[in-house]
C-alpha atoms as an extended CHARMM CRD file, in Angstrom:
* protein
*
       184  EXT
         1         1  UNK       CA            218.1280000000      232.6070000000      157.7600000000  PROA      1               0.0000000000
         2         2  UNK       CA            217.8500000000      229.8160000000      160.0350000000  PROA      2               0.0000000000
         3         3  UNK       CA            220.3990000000      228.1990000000      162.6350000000  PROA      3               0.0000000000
         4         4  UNK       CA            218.9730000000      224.6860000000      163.0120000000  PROA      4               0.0000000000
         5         5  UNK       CA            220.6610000000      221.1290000000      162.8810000000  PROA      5               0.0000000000
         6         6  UNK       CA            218.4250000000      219.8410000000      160.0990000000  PROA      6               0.0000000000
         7         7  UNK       CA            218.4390000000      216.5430000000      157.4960000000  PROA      7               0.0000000000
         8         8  UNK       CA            218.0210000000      219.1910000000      154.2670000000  PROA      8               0.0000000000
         9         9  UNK       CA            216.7150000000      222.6680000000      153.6180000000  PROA      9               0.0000000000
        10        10  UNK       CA            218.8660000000      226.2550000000      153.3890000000  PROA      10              0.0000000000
        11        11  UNK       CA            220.6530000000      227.2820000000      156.4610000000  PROA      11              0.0000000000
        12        12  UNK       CA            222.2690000000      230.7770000000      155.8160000000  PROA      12              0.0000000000
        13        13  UNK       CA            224.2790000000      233.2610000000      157.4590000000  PROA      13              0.0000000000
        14        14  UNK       CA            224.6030000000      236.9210000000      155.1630000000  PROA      14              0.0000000000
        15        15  UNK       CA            226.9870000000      238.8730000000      157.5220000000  PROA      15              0.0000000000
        16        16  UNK       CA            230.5420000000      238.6830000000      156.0290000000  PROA      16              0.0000000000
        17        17  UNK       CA            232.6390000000      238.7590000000      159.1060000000  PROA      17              0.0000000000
        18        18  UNK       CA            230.2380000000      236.3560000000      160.7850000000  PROA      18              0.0000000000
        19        19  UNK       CA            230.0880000000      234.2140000000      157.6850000000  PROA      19              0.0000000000
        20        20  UNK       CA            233.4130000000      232.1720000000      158.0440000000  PROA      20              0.0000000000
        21        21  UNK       CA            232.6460000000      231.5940000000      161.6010000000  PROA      21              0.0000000000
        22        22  UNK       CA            229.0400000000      230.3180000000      161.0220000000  PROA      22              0.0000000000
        23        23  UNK       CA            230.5910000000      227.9690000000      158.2690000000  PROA      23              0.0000000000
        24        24  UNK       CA            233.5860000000      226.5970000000      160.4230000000  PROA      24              0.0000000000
        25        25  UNK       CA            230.6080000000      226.0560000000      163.3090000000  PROA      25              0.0000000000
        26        26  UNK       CA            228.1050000000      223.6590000000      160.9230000000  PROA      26              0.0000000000
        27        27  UNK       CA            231.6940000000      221.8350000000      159.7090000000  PROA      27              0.0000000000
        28        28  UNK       CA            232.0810000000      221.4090000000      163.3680000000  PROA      28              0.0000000000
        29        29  UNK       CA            228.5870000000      220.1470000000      163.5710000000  PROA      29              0.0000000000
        30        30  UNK       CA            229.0640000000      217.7690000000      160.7830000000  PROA      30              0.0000000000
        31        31  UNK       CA            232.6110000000      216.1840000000      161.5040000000  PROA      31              0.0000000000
        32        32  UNK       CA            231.5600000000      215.8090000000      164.9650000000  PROA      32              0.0000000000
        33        33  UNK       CA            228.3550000000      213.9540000000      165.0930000000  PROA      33              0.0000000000
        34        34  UNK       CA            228.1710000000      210.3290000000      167.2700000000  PROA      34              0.0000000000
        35        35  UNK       CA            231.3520000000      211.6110000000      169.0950000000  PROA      35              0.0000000000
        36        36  UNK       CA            230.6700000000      210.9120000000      173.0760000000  PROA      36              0.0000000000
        37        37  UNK       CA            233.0480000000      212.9860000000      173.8100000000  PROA      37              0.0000000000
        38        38  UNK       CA            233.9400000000      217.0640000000      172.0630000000  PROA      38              0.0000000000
        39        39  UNK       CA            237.1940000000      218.2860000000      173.4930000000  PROA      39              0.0000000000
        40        40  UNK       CA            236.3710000000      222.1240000000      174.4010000000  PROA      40              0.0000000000
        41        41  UNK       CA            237.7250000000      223.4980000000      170.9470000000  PROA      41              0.0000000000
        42        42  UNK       CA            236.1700000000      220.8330000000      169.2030000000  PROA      42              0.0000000000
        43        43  UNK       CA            234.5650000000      223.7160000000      166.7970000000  PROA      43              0.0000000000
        44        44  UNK       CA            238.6460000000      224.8160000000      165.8640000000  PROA      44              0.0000000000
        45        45  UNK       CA            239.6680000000      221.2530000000      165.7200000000  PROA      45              0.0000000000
        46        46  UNK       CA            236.8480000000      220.0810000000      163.2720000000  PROA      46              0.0000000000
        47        47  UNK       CA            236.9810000000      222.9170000000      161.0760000000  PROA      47              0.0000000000
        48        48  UNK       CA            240.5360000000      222.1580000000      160.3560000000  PROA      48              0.0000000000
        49        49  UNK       CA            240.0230000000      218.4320000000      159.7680000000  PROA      49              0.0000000000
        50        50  UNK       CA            238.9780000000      217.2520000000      156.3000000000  PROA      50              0.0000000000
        51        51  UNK       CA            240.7870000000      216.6580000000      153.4190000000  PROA      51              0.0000000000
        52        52  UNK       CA            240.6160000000      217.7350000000      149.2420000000  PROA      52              0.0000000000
        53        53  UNK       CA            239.6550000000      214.0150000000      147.2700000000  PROA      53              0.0000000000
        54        54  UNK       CA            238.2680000000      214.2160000000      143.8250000000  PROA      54              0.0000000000
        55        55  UNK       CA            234.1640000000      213.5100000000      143.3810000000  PROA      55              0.0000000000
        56        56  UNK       CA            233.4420000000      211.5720000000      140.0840000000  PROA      56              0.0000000000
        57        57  UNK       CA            230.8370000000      213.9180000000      138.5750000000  PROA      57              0.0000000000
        58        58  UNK       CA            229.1800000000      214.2860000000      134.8140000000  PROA      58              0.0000000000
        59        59  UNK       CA            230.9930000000      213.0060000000      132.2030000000  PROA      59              0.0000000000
        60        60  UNK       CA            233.8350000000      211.0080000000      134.1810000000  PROA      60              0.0000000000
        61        61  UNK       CA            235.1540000000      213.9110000000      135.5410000000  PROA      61              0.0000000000
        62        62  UNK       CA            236.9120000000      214.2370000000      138.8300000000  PROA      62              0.0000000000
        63        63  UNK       CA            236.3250000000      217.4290000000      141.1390000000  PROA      63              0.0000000000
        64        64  UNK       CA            238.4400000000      218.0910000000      143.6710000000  PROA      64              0.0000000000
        65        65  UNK       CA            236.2840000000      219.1250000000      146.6270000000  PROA      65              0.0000000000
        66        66  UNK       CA            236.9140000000      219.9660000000      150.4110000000  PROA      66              0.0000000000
        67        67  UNK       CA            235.3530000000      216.7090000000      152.2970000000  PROA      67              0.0000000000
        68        68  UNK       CA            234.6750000000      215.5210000000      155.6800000000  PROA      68              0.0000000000
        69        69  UNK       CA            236.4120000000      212.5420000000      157.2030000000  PROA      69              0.0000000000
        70        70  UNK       CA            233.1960000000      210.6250000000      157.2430000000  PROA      70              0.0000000000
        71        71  UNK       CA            232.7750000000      212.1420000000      153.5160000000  PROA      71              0.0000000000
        72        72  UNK       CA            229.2720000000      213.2790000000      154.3020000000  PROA      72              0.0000000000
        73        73  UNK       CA            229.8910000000      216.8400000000      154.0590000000  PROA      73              0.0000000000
        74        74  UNK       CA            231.4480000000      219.1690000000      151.1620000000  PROA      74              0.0000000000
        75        75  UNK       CA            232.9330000000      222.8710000000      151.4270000000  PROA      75              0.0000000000
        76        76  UNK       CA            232.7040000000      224.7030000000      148.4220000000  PROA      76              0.0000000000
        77        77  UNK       CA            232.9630000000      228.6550000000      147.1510000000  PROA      77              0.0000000000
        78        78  UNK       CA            230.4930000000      230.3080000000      145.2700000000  PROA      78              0.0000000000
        79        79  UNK       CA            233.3910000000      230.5190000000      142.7980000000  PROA      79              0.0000000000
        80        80  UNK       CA            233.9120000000      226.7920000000      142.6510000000  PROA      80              0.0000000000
        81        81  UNK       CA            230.6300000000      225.9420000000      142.5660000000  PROA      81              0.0000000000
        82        82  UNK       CA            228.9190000000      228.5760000000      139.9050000000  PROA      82              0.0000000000
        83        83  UNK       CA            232.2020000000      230.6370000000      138.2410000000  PROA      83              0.0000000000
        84        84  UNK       CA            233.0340000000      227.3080000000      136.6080000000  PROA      84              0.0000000000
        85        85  UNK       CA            231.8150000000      225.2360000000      133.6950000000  PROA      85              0.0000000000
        86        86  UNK       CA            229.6770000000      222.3580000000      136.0320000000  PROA      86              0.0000000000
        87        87  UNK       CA            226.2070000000      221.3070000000      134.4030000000  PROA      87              0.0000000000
        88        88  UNK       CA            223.0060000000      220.0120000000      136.2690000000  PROA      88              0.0000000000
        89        89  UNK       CA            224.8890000000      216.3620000000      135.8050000000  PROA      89              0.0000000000
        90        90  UNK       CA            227.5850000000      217.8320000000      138.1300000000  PROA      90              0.0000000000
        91        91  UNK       CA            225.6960000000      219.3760000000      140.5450000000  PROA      91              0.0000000000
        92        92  UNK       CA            223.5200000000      216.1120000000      140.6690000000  PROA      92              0.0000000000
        93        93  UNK       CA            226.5820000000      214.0310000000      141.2630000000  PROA      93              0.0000000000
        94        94  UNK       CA            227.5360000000      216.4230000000      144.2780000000  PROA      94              0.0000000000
        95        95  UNK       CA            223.8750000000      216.4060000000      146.0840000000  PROA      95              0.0000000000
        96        96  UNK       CA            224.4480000000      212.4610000000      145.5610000000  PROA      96              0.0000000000
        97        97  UNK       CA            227.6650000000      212.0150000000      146.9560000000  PROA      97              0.0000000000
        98        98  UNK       CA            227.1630000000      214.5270000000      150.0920000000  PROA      98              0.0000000000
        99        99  UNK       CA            223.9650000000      214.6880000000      152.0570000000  PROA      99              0.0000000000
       100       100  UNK       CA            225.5210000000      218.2860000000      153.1040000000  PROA      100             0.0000000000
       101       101  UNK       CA            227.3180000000      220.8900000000      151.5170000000  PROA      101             0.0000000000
       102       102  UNK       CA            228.7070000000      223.9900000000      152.5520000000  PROA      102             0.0000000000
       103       103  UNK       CA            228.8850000000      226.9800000000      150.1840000000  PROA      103             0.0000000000
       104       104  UNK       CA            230.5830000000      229.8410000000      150.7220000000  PROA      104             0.0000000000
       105       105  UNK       CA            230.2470000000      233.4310000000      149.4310000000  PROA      105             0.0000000000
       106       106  UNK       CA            227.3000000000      233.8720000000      147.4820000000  PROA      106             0.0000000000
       107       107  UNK       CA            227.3070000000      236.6280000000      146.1390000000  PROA      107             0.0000000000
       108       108  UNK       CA            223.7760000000      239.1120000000      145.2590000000  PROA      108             0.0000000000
       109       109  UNK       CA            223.1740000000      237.4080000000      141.7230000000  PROA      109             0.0000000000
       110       110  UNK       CA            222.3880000000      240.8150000000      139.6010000000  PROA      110             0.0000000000
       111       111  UNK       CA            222.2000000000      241.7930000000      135.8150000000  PROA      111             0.0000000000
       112       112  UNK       CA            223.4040000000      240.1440000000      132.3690000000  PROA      112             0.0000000000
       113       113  UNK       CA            227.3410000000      239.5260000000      134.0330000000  PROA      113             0.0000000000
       114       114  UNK       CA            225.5270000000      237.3380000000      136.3510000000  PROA      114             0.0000000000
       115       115  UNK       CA            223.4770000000      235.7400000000      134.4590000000  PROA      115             0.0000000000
       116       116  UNK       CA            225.7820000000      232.6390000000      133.9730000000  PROA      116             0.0000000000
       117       117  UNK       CA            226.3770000000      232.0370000000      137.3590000000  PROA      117             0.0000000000
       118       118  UNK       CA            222.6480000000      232.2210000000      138.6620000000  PROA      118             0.0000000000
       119       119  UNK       CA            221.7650000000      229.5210000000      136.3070000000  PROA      119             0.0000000000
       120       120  UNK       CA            224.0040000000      227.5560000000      137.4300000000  PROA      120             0.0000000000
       121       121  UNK       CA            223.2030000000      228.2840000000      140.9820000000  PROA      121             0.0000000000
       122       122  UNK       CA            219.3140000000      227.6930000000      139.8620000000  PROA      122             0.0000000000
       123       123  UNK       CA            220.2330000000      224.2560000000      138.7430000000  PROA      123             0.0000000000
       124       124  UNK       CA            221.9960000000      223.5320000000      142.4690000000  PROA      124             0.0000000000
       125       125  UNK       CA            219.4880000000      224.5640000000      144.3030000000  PROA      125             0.0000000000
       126       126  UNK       CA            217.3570000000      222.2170000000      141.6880000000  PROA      126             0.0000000000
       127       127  UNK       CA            219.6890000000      219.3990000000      142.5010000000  PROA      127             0.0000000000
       128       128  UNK       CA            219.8990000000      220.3740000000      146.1920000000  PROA      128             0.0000000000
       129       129  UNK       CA            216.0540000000      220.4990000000      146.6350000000  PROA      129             0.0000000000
       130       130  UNK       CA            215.4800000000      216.8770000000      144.4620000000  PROA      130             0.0000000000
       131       131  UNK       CA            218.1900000000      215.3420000000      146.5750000000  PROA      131             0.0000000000
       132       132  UNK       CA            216.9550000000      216.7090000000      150.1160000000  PROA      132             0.0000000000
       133       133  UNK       CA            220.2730000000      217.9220000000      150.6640000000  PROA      133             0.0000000000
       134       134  UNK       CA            221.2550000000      220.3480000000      153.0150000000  PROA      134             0.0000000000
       135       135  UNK       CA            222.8140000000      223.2220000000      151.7970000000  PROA      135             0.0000000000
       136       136  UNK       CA            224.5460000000      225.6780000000      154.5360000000  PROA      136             0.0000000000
       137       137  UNK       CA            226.0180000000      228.9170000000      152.7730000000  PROA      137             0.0000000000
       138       138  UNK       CA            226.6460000000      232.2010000000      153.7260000000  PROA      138             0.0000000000
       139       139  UNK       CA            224.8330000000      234.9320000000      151.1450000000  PROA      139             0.0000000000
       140       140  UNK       CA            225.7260000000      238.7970000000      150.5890000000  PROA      140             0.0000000000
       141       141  UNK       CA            221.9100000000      238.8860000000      150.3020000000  PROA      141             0.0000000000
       142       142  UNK       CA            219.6410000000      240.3720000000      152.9730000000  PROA      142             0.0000000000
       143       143  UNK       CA            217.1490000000      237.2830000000      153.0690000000  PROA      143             0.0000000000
       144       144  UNK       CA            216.0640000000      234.4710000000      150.5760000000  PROA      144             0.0000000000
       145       145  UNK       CA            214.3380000000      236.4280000000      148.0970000000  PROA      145             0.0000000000
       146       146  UNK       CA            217.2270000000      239.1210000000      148.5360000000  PROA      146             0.0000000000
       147       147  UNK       CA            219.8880000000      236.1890000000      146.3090000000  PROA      147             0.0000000000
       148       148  UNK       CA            218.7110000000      236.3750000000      142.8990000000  PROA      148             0.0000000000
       149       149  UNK       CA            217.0330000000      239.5870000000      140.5080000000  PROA      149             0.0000000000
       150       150  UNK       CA            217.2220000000      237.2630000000      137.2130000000  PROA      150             0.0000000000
       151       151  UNK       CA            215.2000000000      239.2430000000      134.5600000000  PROA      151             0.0000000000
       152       152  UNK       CA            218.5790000000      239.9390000000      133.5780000000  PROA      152             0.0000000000
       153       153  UNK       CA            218.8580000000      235.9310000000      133.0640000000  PROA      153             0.0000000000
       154       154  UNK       CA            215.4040000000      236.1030000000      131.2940000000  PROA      154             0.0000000000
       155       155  UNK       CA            216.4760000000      239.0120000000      128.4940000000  PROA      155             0.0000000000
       156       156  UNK       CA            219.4010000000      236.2880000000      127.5920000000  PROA      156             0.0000000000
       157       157  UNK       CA            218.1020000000      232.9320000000      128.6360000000  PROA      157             0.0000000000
       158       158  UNK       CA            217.2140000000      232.5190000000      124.4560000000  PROA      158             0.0000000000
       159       159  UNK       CA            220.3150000000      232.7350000000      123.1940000000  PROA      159             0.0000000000
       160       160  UNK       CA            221.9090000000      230.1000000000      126.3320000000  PROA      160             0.0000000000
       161       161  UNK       CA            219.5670000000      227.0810000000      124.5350000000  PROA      161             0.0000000000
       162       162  UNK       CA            216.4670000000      227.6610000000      126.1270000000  PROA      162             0.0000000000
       163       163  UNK       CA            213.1110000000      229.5730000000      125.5830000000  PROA      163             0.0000000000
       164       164  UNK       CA            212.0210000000      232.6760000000      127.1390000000  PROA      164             0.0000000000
       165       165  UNK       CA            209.5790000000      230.5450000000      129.1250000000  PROA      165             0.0000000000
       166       166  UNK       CA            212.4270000000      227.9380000000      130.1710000000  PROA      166             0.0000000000
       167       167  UNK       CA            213.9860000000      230.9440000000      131.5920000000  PROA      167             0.0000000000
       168       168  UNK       CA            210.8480000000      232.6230000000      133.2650000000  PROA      168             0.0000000000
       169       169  UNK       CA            210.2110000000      229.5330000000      134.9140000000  PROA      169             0.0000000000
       170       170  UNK       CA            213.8030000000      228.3590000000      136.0540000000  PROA      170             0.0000000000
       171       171  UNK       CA            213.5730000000      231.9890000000      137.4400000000  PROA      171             0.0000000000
       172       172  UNK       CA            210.1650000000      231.6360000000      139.4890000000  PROA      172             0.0000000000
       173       173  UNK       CA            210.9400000000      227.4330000000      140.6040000000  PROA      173             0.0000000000
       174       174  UNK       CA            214.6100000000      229.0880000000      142.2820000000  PROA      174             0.0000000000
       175       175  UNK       CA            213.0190000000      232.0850000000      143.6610000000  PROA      175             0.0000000000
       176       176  UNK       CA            210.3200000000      229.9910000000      145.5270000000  PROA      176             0.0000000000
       177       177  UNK       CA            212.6130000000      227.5780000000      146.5540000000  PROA      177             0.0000000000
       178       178  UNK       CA            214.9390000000      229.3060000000      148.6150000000  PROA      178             0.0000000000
       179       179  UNK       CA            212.6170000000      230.3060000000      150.9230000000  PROA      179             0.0000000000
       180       180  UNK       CA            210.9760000000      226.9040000000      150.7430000000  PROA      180             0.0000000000
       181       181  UNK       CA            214.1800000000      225.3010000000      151.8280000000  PROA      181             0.0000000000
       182       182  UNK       CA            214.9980000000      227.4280000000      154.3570000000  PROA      182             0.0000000000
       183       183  UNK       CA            215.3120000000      225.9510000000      157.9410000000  PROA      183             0.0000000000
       184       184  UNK       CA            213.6370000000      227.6670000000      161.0010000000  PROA      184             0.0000000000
């Protein structure tokens, strides 16, 4: 996983102690651009600032989401983000409103009780890859194409709305774009 300072791509961190840490660092990073000046514990300082505001997303709905001062960044969990009932709309709205977004906790997306929350994570890395936004998460995965085993997602993707082939290639476009997006 890469440890960069780049416009959009994947940066990723998979060790769980490490994880919060890496996170809290790239928040750092983000709230503290243009400043001439970082106080030593800048890194402690920015990764406390920020603030909860709703994001209008799909529908006319309002999602409360962890932002930046500048509002150019977004903290999410893996919980937030794919345990809950967003669309492709939503995720769209999010890559549009912040040019970075941290995710947190993603989990190793495995079998049929998965299935629901790796196509919604297929659709924001779809969003996140049209929008050129910069995603920053840290992954219980061992690398890129470590995240997702979705032939679980294929045996059910007919009976979610859309055809075995939908499926097979939602499946294919997210595995090849994670490693795509990744950052050096």
């Amino acid at each position: 996983w890469g440890s960069a300072v780049p416009t959009s791509g994947v940066a990723g961190c998979r060790e769980a102690r490490a994880g919060r840490a890496f996170l809290e660092t790239w928040w750092s990073r983000l709230c503290t651009r243009g400043m001439p000046h970082r106080p030593p514990d800048f890194v402690a300082v920015a990764a406390a600032v920020g603030a909860v505001r709703p994001v209008r997303v799909g529908y006319g709905r309002d999602l409360p989401v962890w932002q930046s001062p500048c509002g150019s960044a977004a903290w999410l969990s893996f919980a937030e983000l794919c345990q809950a009932p967003l669309s492709a709309e939503d995720f769209s709205a999010l890559c549009a409103a912040f040019p970075h977004i941290l995710l947190e906790g993603v989990p190793r997306l495995r079998g049929a009780a998965g299935a629901s929350a790796a196509r919604r994570f297929t659709l924001f890395l779809d969003c996140c890859y049209e929008h050129g936004t910069l995603l920053v998460a840290t992954f219980a995965a061992e690398g890129p194409e470590d995240v997702m085993d979705l032939s679980a997602e294929a045996d059910v993707g007919a009976g979610g709305g859309r055809s075995m082939q939908e499926v097979s290639f939602a499946v294919a476009r997210a595995a090849s774009r994670l490693p795509e997006m990744q950052t050096q």
